[in-house]
Amino acid sequence: RKSVIRITTGSQALDELLGGGIETLSITEAFGEFRSGKTQLAHTLCVSTQLPIHMHGGNGKVAYIDTEGTFRPDRIVPIAERFGMDANAVLDNIIYARAYTYEHQYNLLLGLAAKMAEEPFRLLIVDSVIALFRVDFSGRGELAERQQKLAQMLSRLTKIAEEFNVAVYMTNQVIADPGGGMFISDPKKPAGGHVLAHASTIRLMLRKGKGEQRVCKIFDAPNLPEAEAVFQITPGGIMD
Ligand code: ADP
Ligand code: MG
């Protein structure tokens, strides 16, 4: 029987909001506007996942699927130093792949599962989970097919999380929400509809605060209190 491991985000406030950090055996989704910190959180998790368990890490390797070309190995160096780790060793334990189509993204997951069966991984990042689907199924009348393929891919992610005791961290975009909903002044909502909402164990809404401050709110979790955490993006990664 596998037990949940909680991996620190680098911010105590954010960890507390999450009940200790991002969890293995589940899918954490982060959505928010451009520059809200989704990719920077991914970079910090790439490092913190490799910390020993007693330092709130996962003592494991990281797989990174990048659909937007925004992973920066250079960013890993100061983050590793901040945590007192050897940057080259940390980089060696990040298996990186760029995906160019939704099919490519899906096939990369199949390959990763084989790798995870052989080596101890604790984190799988997909940044962004939906961008390629929105490009590859942009035509009118393609939404149903897109949602079906998206569901297929998300079920792969769930399977990987459960089979290998891995935390999945995936990012999502926001789209206009003419219906308004809970965003009356700035009507936006996460992309991906019910299919994505259903797959995510926990949904985090990120937004910009003052300067380098960012605000994270748990979105749409009936069993959790309506709480927020404020964190900062720094050269050393996510911090309080
Ligand atoms: P998203 O993925 O949500 O579009 P990012 O995670 O890429 O957003 O966040 C981009 C922001 O991160 C930048 O606007 C900047 O404020 C901050 N940032 C990026 N690199 C650094 C750094 N080295 N030091 C401090 N802040 C940084
Ligand atoms: Mg990004």
PDB file of N, CA and C and ligand atoms in Angstrom, residues 34-35 37-40 64 68 70 127-128 171, ligand 2:
ATOM      1  N   PHE A  34      -1.336  34.782 -17.464  1.00  0.00           N
ATOM      2  CA  PHE A  34       0.059  34.897 -17.843  1.00  0.00           C
ATOM      3  C   PHE A  34       0.829  35.589 -16.705  1.00  0.00           C
ATOM      4  N   ARG A  35       1.960  35.034 -16.332  1.00  0.00           N
ATOM      5  CA  ARG A  35       2.855  35.597 -15.311  1.00  0.00           C
ATOM      6  C   ARG A  35       2.334  35.487 -13.885  1.00  0.00           C
ATOM      7  N   GLY A  37       2.704  32.888 -12.089  1.00  0.00           N
ATOM      8  CA  GLY A  37       3.668  32.092 -11.313  1.00  0.00           C
ATOM      9  C   GLY A  37       3.552  30.587 -11.481  1.00  0.00           C
ATOM     10  N   LYS A  38       2.750  30.136 -12.417  1.00  0.00           N
ATOM     11  CA  LYS A  38       2.537  28.693 -12.608  1.00  0.00           C
ATOM     12  C   LYS A  38       3.834  27.971 -12.952  1.00  0.00           C
ATOM     13  N   THR A  39       4.594  28.547 -13.873  1.00  0.00           N
ATOM     14  CA  THR A  39       5.837  27.903 -14.322  1.00  0.00           C
ATOM     15  C   THR A  39       6.942  28.065 -13.274  1.00  0.00           C
ATOM     16  N   GLN A  40       6.945  29.172 -12.572  1.00  0.00           N
ATOM     17  CA  GLN A  40       7.948  29.351 -11.515  1.00  0.00           C
ATOM     18  C   GLN A  40       7.721  28.350 -10.375  1.00  0.00           C
ATOM     19  N   TYR A  64       9.417  16.283 -16.640  1.00  0.00           N
ATOM     20  CA  TYR A  64       8.886  17.600 -17.005  1.00  0.00           C
ATOM     21  C   TYR A  64       8.465  17.575 -18.466  1.00  0.00           C
ATOM     22  N   GLU A  68       5.132  24.620 -23.850  1.00  0.00           N
ATOM     23  CA  GLU A  68       5.228  26.037 -24.213  1.00  0.00           C
ATOM     24  C   GLU A  68       6.663  26.524 -24.368  1.00  0.00           C
ATOM     25  N   THR A  70       8.921  26.939 -21.983  1.00  0.00           N
ATOM     26  CA  THR A  70       9.264  27.934 -20.961  1.00  0.00           C
ATOM     27  C   THR A  70      10.109  27.367 -19.812  1.00  0.00           C
ATOM     28  N   ASP A 127       3.258  21.289 -18.243  1.00  0.00           N
ATOM     29  CA  ASP A 127       3.103  22.750 -18.316  1.00  0.00           C
ATOM     30  C   ASP A 127       3.058  23.169 -19.794  1.00  0.00           C
ATOM     31  N   SER A 128       1.934  23.452 -20.376  1.00  0.00           N
ATOM     32  CA  SER A 128       0.590  23.378 -19.831  1.00  0.00           C
ATOM     33  C   SER A 128      -0.113  22.112 -20.317  1.00  0.00           C
ATOM     34  N   THR A 171      -0.446  22.640 -15.271  1.00  0.00           N
ATOM     35  CA  THR A 171      -0.917  24.022 -15.348  1.00  0.00           C
ATOM     36  C   THR A 171      -2.016  24.129 -16.392  1.00  0.00           C
TER      37      THR A 171
HETATM   38 MG    MG B   2       4.041  29.448 -17.726  1.00  0.00          MG
END
